[in-house]
Amino acid sequence: MRLLTHNMLSSNIKGVANGFPLLIEVEKVIEKQVDFNPDFLKNIFPKIEWQALVQASRSMGYSELPEESPESSMLDSDDFLMKFHHVLLELHLEEGALVCPETGRKFPVNKGIPNMLLHEDEV
Amino acid sequence: MKLKQLESVLGDLEQFSNPKVELEQYPTGPHIASRMLYTAENSFGDVSNKVVADFGCGCGTLGAAAALLGADQVIAIDIDSDSLELASENAVDLELDIDFVQCDIRNLEWRVCSVGHVDTVVMNPPFGTRKKGVDMDFLSMALKVASQAVYSLHKTSTREHVKKAALRDFNASSAEVLCELRYDVPQLYKFHKKKEVDIAVDLWRFVPKRNQGRGI
């Protein structure tokens, strides 16, 4: 699961008021090369919840993404775009868990696939 | 990629070996899948350079088709571990980069911001023969998540019902049947009496209201 997907998922447990972002517990991170596409990155940038992305990248062991939400002028910098690209698309949580920020409930991630199935009492 | 080529590549995908009747697991054949995605891309530009989600991906056929036609990112969601494993293997075989999530569509909690992440949702949802109303649950969720368009297959016999629900209840600004297709359902389950049966299905394109007038 890459961080682009993580940036969209929220805890779906009944009664949880703010289930985003899910915290990340890492057991295994892998990197998969993806072609650099600056147009895609510029397009998706305004849709990304920046703090969540930075936090997530730090959990995955990457600390080069600036904490403050970048000015749109940063999108002209290839250096910035490449870091953004790497974090958003190339880092994969292969094994670990996503954790509900409110309840602490863990959603396991195996072979890169998060399991968001709820138990009966959580629906 | 040409339509025939797409159909051929999709035809090589592994299908369900032990389909689960309760989940109405039927593979979306390469004929329908290729036409669905090809239309979405060539008539509407809803695939290439877009973020596409495949709801109820099963073996991953629709998601794979989206990736093959140039989607920037594909996210495929299904409730069943066996399907996801199969879909993952299919993606690896075709060297496609697809993110998978295991989730019950009815409980999917997506962070929907004002400018949506996911451009297009493609799906071949269960028809609701086992869990009544599940086809509508899928449609409702798809219209919440997609910012540009939803492509879906529903039985032609439900056409009026689907249109009404989409426009009146699920916030669609438009609901159009693009074409009617024959879905050849092979004899997968014990209760199937005939070797093969053709079901008339509509290929729908829905546009969610939030997209109207945004010019994005």
Tab-separated table of C-alpha atoms in Angstrom:
chain	number	residue	atom	x	y	z
A	1	MET	CA	0.000	0.000	0.000
A	2	ARG	CA	1.429	3.304	-1.000
A	3	LEU	CA	0.969	6.574	0.797
A	4	LEU	CA	-1.321	7.961	-1.889
A	5	THR	CA	-3.850	5.348	-0.804
A	6	HIS	CA	-3.112	5.871	2.886
A	7	ASN	CA	-3.907	9.548	2.373
A	8	MET	CA	-7.460	8.635	1.378
A	9	LEU	CA	-8.346	5.967	3.940
A	10	SER	CA	-10.031	6.686	7.213
A	11	SER	CA	-10.977	4.476	10.142
A	12	ASN	CA	-14.451	3.109	9.423
A	13	ILE	CA	-15.364	1.945	12.923
A	14	LYS	CA	-18.854	2.962	13.999
A	15	GLY	CA	-18.887	5.943	16.299
A	16	VAL	CA	-15.415	7.182	15.500
A	17	ALA	CA	-15.553	10.929	14.975
A	18	ASN	CA	-12.189	11.487	13.432
A	19	GLY	CA	-10.571	8.424	11.985
A	20	PHE	CA	-8.086	10.217	9.790
A	21	PRO	CA	-5.210	9.847	9.410
A	22	LEU	CA	-4.579	6.245	10.332
A	23	LEU	CA	-1.316	5.806	12.182
A	24	ILE	CA	1.204	3.460	10.643
A	25	GLU	CA	2.969	0.567	12.339
A	26	VAL	CA	5.799	-0.646	10.179
A	27	GLU	CA	7.119	-4.167	9.953
A	28	LYS	CA	8.320	-4.069	6.395
A	29	VAL	CA	8.645	-1.274	3.867
A	30	ILE	CA	9.576	-1.909	0.264
A	31	GLU	CA	10.386	0.546	-2.485
A	32	LYS	CA	9.012	0.116	-5.975
A	33	GLN	CA	10.216	2.355	-8.729
A	34	VAL	CA	7.524	4.331	-10.523
A	35	ASP	CA	8.007	6.567	-13.560
A	36	PHE	CA	8.298	10.206	-12.611
A	37	ASN	CA	5.278	12.134	-13.852
A	38	PRO	CA	5.383	15.818	-12.817
A	39	ASP	CA	1.960	16.598	-14.313
A	40	PHE	CA	0.317	13.939	-12.206
A	41	LEU	CA	2.098	15.196	-9.119
A	42	LYS	CA	1.048	18.795	-9.698
A	43	ASN	CA	-2.516	17.691	-10.212
A	44	ILE	CA	-2.737	15.526	-7.150
A	45	PHE	CA	-0.878	17.897	-4.844
A	46	PRO	CA	-3.889	20.083	-3.853
A	47	LYS	CA	-5.844	16.939	-3.012
A	48	ILE	CA	-3.273	15.616	-0.575
A	49	GLU	CA	-3.640	16.107	3.158
A	50	TRP	CA	-0.051	17.256	3.695
A	51	GLN	CA	0.455	16.692	7.420
A	52	ALA	CA	-0.840	13.178	7.133
A	53	LEU	CA	1.588	12.480	4.293
A	54	VAL	CA	4.573	13.840	6.189
A	55	GLN	CA	3.713	11.896	9.347
A	56	ALA	CA	3.219	8.751	7.340
A	57	SER	CA	6.515	9.165	5.509
A	58	ARG	CA	8.337	9.571	8.806
A	59	SER	CA	6.777	6.360	10.102
A	60	MET	CA	8.103	4.680	7.005
A	61	GLY	CA	11.606	5.950	7.692
A	62	TYR	CA	11.769	8.883	5.301
A	63	SER	CA	12.429	12.292	6.769
A	64	GLU	CA	13.175	14.560	3.841
A	65	LEU	CA	9.689	15.842	3.229
A	66	PRO	CA	9.183	19.362	4.642
A	67	GLU	CA	6.758	19.514	7.532
A	68	GLU	CA	5.075	22.752	6.503
A	69	SER	CA	2.713	22.488	3.603
A	70	PRO	CA	4.698	23.725	0.620
A	71	GLU	CA	3.872	26.864	-1.324
A	72	SER	CA	2.620	26.103	-4.796
A	73	SER	CA	5.849	27.609	-6.159
A	74	MET	CA	7.605	24.530	-4.766
A	75	LEU	CA	5.862	22.560	-7.474
A	76	ASP	CA	8.247	24.120	-9.953
A	77	SER	CA	11.176	22.600	-8.159
A	78	ASP	CA	12.142	19.222	-9.570
A	79	ASP	CA	13.999	18.485	-6.392
A	80	PHE	CA	10.832	18.877	-4.348
A	81	LEU	CA	8.710	17.003	-6.883
A	82	MET	CA	11.042	14.039	-6.809
A	83	LYS	CA	10.800	13.797	-3.039
A	84	PHE	CA	7.032	14.122	-3.241
A	85	HIS	CA	6.978	11.472	-5.968
A	86	HIS	CA	9.102	9.101	-3.943
A	87	VAL	CA	7.019	9.397	-0.803
A	88	LEU	CA	3.628	9.330	-2.463
A	89	LEU	CA	4.165	6.542	-4.944
A	90	GLU	CA	7.329	4.545	-4.329
A	91	LEU	CA	7.225	3.718	-0.630
A	92	HIS	CA	5.043	0.717	0.134
A	93	LEU	CA	3.954	-0.584	3.474
A	94	GLU	CA	4.282	-4.286	2.800
A	95	GLU	CA	3.758	-5.665	6.318
A	96	GLY	CA	2.498	-3.883	9.403
A	97	ALA	CA	-0.713	-2.215	10.441
A	98	LEU	CA	-2.847	0.878	10.106
A	99	VAL	CA	-4.061	2.086	13.473
A	100	CYS	CA	-7.280	3.929	14.208
A	101	PRO	CA	-6.205	7.226	15.820
A	102	GLU	CA	-9.225	7.245	18.111
A	103	THR	CA	-9.639	3.651	19.265
A	104	GLY	CA	-6.178	2.213	18.674
A	105	ARG	CA	-7.716	-0.656	16.748
A	106	LYS	CA	-5.232	-2.189	14.338
A	107	PHE	CA	-6.008	-2.958	10.729
A	108	PRO	CA	-3.364	-5.439	9.606
A	109	VAL	CA	-1.425	-4.956	6.389
A	110	ASN	CA	-0.159	-8.127	4.719
A	111	LYS	CA	1.579	-8.356	1.353
A	112	GLY	CA	0.816	-4.700	0.895
A	113	ILE	CA	-2.929	-5.083	1.329
A	114	PRO	CA	-4.619	-3.399	4.304
A	115	ASN	CA	-7.524	-5.346	5.799
A	116	MET	CA	-10.248	-2.875	6.735
A	117	LEU	CA	-12.924	-5.506	7.406
A	118	LEU	CA	-14.808	-4.686	10.575
A	119	HIS	CA	-15.889	-7.047	13.333
A	120	GLU	CA	-19.638	-7.318	14.000
A	121	ASP	CA	-19.554	-4.957	16.949
A	122	GLU	CA	-17.731	-2.276	15.004
A	123	VAL	CA	-20.263	-1.839	12.261
B	1	MET	CA	-3.671	0.238	-26.983
B	2	LYS	CA	-6.263	-1.002	-29.444
B	3	LEU	CA	-9.528	-2.536	-28.264
B	4	LYS	CA	-8.747	-5.989	-29.645
B	5	GLN	CA	-5.354	-5.941	-28.004
B	6	LEU	CA	-6.826	-4.908	-24.661
B	7	GLU	CA	-9.423	-7.659	-24.895
B	8	SER	CA	-6.729	-10.184	-25.654
B	9	VAL	CA	-4.506	-9.165	-22.730
B	10	LEU	CA	-7.444	-9.222	-20.315
B	11	GLY	CA	-8.358	-12.672	-21.593
B	12	ASP	CA	-5.122	-14.005	-20.147
B	13	LEU	CA	-5.988	-13.043	-16.591
B	14	GLU	CA	-6.540	-15.802	-14.038
B	15	GLN	CA	-10.178	-16.144	-13.013
B	16	PHE	CA	-11.822	-17.354	-9.796
B	17	SER	CA	-11.014	-20.999	-9.139
B	18	ASN	CA	-13.492	-21.295	-6.267
B	19	PRO	CA	-16.035	-18.523	-6.681
B	20	LYS	CA	-18.142	-17.709	-3.633
B	21	VAL	CA	-21.828	-17.656	-4.443
B	22	GLU	CA	-22.686	-15.436	-1.451
B	23	LEU	CA	-20.537	-12.681	-2.868
B	24	GLU	CA	-21.916	-13.200	-6.387
B	25	GLN	CA	-18.420	-13.679	-7.714
B	26	TYR	CA	-18.559	-13.697	-11.485
B	27	PRO	CA	-15.589	-12.699	-13.587
B	28	THR	CA	-16.068	-9.642	-15.763
B	29	GLY	CA	-15.161	-11.173	-19.093
B	30	PRO	CA	-12.564	-9.526	-21.310
B	31	HIS	CA	-15.219	-8.643	-23.887
B	32	ILE	CA	-17.236	-6.482	-21.523
B	33	ALA	CA	-14.280	-5.176	-19.534
B	34	SER	CA	-12.391	-4.004	-22.577
B	35	ARG	CA	-15.400	-2.256	-24.060
B	36	MET	CA	-16.274	-0.617	-20.781
B	37	LEU	CA	-12.852	0.906	-20.196
B	38	TYR	CA	-12.224	1.663	-23.839
B	39	THR	CA	-15.439	3.689	-23.981
B	40	ALA	CA	-14.616	5.449	-20.724
B	41	GLU	CA	-11.283	6.491	-22.158
B	42	ASN	CA	-12.040	7.171	-25.807
B	43	SER	CA	-15.448	8.790	-25.483
B	44	PHE	CA	-14.940	10.599	-22.206
B	45	GLY	CA	-11.239	10.720	-21.315
B	46	ASP	CA	-11.979	9.296	-17.880
B	47	VAL	CA	-9.076	6.870	-17.623
B	48	SER	CA	-5.671	8.028	-18.804
B	49	ASN	CA	-3.865	10.337	-16.392
B	50	LYS	CA	-6.609	9.824	-13.820
B	51	VAL	CA	-6.864	8.118	-10.461
B	52	VAL	CA	-9.238	5.201	-10.970
B	53	ALA	CA	-10.832	3.010	-8.321
B	54	ASP	CA	-12.217	-0.483	-9.035
B	55	PHE	CA	-14.978	-1.313	-6.541
B	56	GLY	CA	-15.491	-5.023	-5.936
B	57	CYS	CA	-12.473	-5.808	-8.086
B	58	GLY	CA	-12.706	-9.619	-7.914
B	59	CYS	CA	-9.875	-10.965	-10.089
B	60	GLY	CA	-8.933	-7.394	-10.927
B	61	THR	CA	-10.060	-7.246	-14.543
B	62	LEU	CA	-11.459	-3.717	-14.614
B	63	GLY	CA	-8.589	-2.262	-12.609
B	64	ALA	CA	-6.109	-3.962	-14.903
B	65	ALA	CA	-7.896	-2.572	-17.948
B	66	ALA	CA	-7.723	0.915	-16.448
B	67	ALA	CA	-4.008	0.571	-15.821
B	68	LEU	CA	-3.428	-0.737	-19.336
B	69	LEU	CA	-5.251	2.258	-20.780
B	70	GLY	CA	-3.027	4.707	-18.954
B	71	ALA	CA	-4.625	5.454	-15.594
B	72	ASP	CA	-2.070	7.213	-13.423
B	73	GLN	CA	-3.022	5.256	-10.334
B	74	VAL	CA	-5.428	2.385	-9.797
B	75	ILE	CA	-6.858	1.411	-6.420
B	76	ALA	CA	-8.767	-1.858	-6.304
B	77	ILE	CA	-11.082	-2.773	-3.439
B	78	ASP	CA	-12.684	-6.096	-2.561
B	79	ILE	CA	-14.073	-7.797	0.531
B	80	ASP	CA	-12.587	-11.223	-0.207
B	81	SER	CA	-8.946	-12.208	0.566
B	82	ASP	CA	-8.847	-14.917	-2.093
B	83	SER	CA	-9.935	-12.487	-4.782
B	84	LEU	CA	-7.377	-9.919	-3.689
B	85	GLU	CA	-4.633	-12.498	-3.777
B	86	LEU	CA	-5.662	-13.479	-7.282
B	87	ALA	CA	-5.966	-9.878	-8.400
B	88	SER	CA	-2.507	-9.144	-6.970
B	89	GLU	CA	-1.002	-12.015	-8.896
B	90	ASN	CA	-2.723	-10.866	-12.061
B	91	ALA	CA	-1.333	-7.373	-11.581
B	92	VAL	CA	2.175	-8.759	-11.100
B	93	ASP	CA	1.820	-10.924	-14.213
B	94	LEU	CA	0.915	-7.912	-16.298
B	95	GLU	CA	3.524	-5.776	-14.547
B	96	LEU	CA	0.836	-3.364	-13.414
B	97	ASP	CA	1.121	-1.179	-10.380
B	98	ILE	CA	-2.182	-1.398	-8.521
B	99	ASP	CA	-2.906	-0.717	-4.860
B	100	PHE	CA	-5.308	-3.162	-3.219
B	101	VAL	CA	-7.498	-2.636	-0.177
B	102	GLN	CA	-9.605	-5.237	1.582
B	103	CYS	CA	-12.836	-3.665	2.696
B	104	ASP	CA	-16.614	-4.040	2.666
B	105	ILE	CA	-17.703	-1.314	0.245
B	106	ARG	CA	-20.665	-0.532	2.461
B	107	ASN	CA	-18.269	0.402	5.287
B	108	LEU	CA	-15.668	2.162	3.240
B	109	GLU	CA	-14.562	5.349	4.920
B	110	TRP	CA	-12.878	7.532	2.410
B	111	ARG	CA	-11.564	10.942	3.233
B	112	VAL	CA	-13.629	12.930	0.796
B	113	CYS	CA	-12.275	16.418	0.556
B	114	SER	CA	-13.820	19.119	-1.531
B	115	VAL	CA	-11.630	18.279	-4.490
B	116	GLY	CA	-11.789	14.506	-4.772
B	117	HIS	CA	-8.774	12.248	-4.954
B	118	VAL	CA	-10.395	9.618	-7.084
B	119	ASP	CA	-11.482	10.767	-10.525
B	120	THR	CA	-13.254	7.701	-11.834
B	121	VAL	CA	-14.834	4.627	-10.284
B	122	VAL	CA	-15.284	1.544	-12.444
B	123	MET	CA	-17.211	-1.453	-11.218
B	124	ASN	CA	-19.129	-4.582	-11.977
B	125	PRO	CA	-21.030	-4.774	-8.693
B	126	PRO	CA	-22.919	-7.800	-7.399
B	127	PHE	CA	-26.449	-7.627	-8.778
B	128	GLY	CA	-28.131	-8.068	-5.414
B	129	THR	CA	-29.463	-11.579	-5.987
B	130	ARG	CA	-27.884	-12.810	-2.731
B	131	LYS	CA	-27.705	-9.679	-0.596
B	132	LYS	CA	-30.665	-7.571	-1.605
B	133	GLY	CA	-29.822	-3.993	-2.416
B	134	VAL	CA	-26.060	-4.445	-2.478
B	135	ASP	CA	-25.901	-3.159	-6.069
B	136	MET	CA	-27.389	0.118	-4.862
B	137	ASP	CA	-24.958	0.247	-1.925
B	138	PHE	CA	-22.111	0.026	-4.395
B	139	LEU	CA	-23.578	2.762	-6.560
B	140	SER	CA	-24.180	5.034	-3.611
B	141	MET	CA	-20.587	4.686	-2.416
B	142	ALA	CA	-19.168	5.094	-5.905
B	143	LEU	CA	-20.996	8.384	-6.336
B	144	LYS	CA	-19.602	9.595	-3.021
B	145	VAL	CA	-16.025	8.749	-3.933
B	146	ALA	CA	-15.713	9.605	-7.624
B	147	SER	CA	-15.187	13.220	-8.559
B	148	GLN	CA	-15.700	12.868	-12.327
B	149	ALA	CA	-17.528	9.710	-13.304
B	150	VAL	CA	-18.766	6.274	-12.340
B	151	TYR	CA	-18.975	3.396	-14.818
B	152	SER	CA	-21.076	0.486	-13.712
B	153	LEU	CA	-22.938	-2.576	-14.952
B	154	HIS	CA	-26.507	-3.292	-13.875
B	155	LYS	CA	-29.129	-5.670	-15.177
B	156	THR	CA	-31.195	-4.067	-17.928
B	157	SER	CA	-34.304	-5.215	-16.051
B	158	THR	CA	-33.396	-2.761	-13.264
B	159	ARG	CA	-32.861	0.220	-15.544
B	160	GLU	CA	-35.661	2.489	-14.310
B	161	HIS	CA	-34.920	1.711	-10.695
B	162	VAL	CA	-31.209	2.421	-11.088
B	163	LYS	CA	-31.820	5.721	-12.848
B	164	LYS	CA	-34.244	6.910	-10.211
B	165	ALA	CA	-32.014	5.923	-7.321
B	166	ALA	CA	-28.951	7.544	-8.832
B	167	LEU	CA	-30.595	10.871	-9.601
B	168	ARG	CA	-32.914	11.142	-6.640
B	169	ASP	CA	-30.986	9.488	-3.804
B	170	PHE	CA	-27.308	9.271	-4.646
B	171	ASN	CA	-26.522	12.765	-5.821
B	172	ALA	CA	-25.894	11.998	-9.471
B	173	SER	CA	-26.261	14.935	-11.807
B	174	SER	CA	-26.636	12.583	-14.743
B	175	ALA	CA	-27.237	8.897	-15.323
B	176	GLU	CA	-26.827	7.597	-18.836
B	177	VAL	CA	-27.003	4.118	-20.297
B	178	LEU	CA	-24.105	4.044	-22.749
B	179	CYS	CA	-25.056	0.710	-24.226
B	180	GLU	CA	-26.659	-2.606	-23.564
B	181	LEU	CA	-24.362	-5.605	-23.437
B	182	ARG	CA	-24.831	-9.345	-23.195
B	183	TYR	CA	-23.111	-10.688	-20.118
B	184	ASP	CA	-22.386	-14.356	-20.707
B	185	VAL	CA	-22.451	-15.987	-17.330
B	186	PRO	CA	-20.759	-19.366	-17.356
B	187	GLN	CA	-22.055	-22.280	-15.316
B	188	LEU	CA	-20.076	-21.499	-12.188
B	189	TYR	CA	-22.316	-22.581	-9.389
B	190	LYS	CA	-24.227	-25.763	-8.581
B	191	PHE	CA	-27.572	-24.016	-8.859
B	192	HIS	CA	-26.849	-23.012	-12.445
B	193	LYS	CA	-28.873	-25.326	-14.634
B	194	LYS	CA	-27.721	-24.181	-18.045
B	195	LYS	CA	-24.198	-24.386	-19.360
B	196	GLU	CA	-24.196	-20.703	-20.095
B	197	VAL	CA	-26.697	-17.947	-19.887
B	198	ASP	CA	-26.824	-14.483	-21.421
B	199	ILE	CA	-27.976	-11.678	-19.212
B	200	ALA	CA	-28.808	-8.278	-20.633
B	201	VAL	CA	-26.817	-5.645	-18.761
B	202	ASP	CA	-26.604	-1.900	-19.120
B	203	LEU	CA	-23.289	-0.087	-19.104
B	204	TRP	CA	-23.978	3.086	-17.187
B	205	ARG	CA	-22.107	6.336	-16.832
B	206	PHE	CA	-23.012	8.447	-13.821
B	207	VAL	CA	-21.666	11.898	-13.031
B	208	PRO	CA	-21.652	12.983	-9.376
B	209	LYS	CA	-23.157	16.389	-8.632
B	210	ARG	CA	-20.093	17.832	-6.956
B	211	ASN	CA	-18.358	17.873	-10.298
B	212	GLN	CA	-20.850	20.140	-11.957
B	213	GLY	CA	-19.545	23.560	-12.910
B	214	ARG	CA	-16.172	23.003	-11.303
B	215	GLY	CA	-14.317	22.844	-14.581
B	216	ILE	CA	-11.558	20.780	-12.996
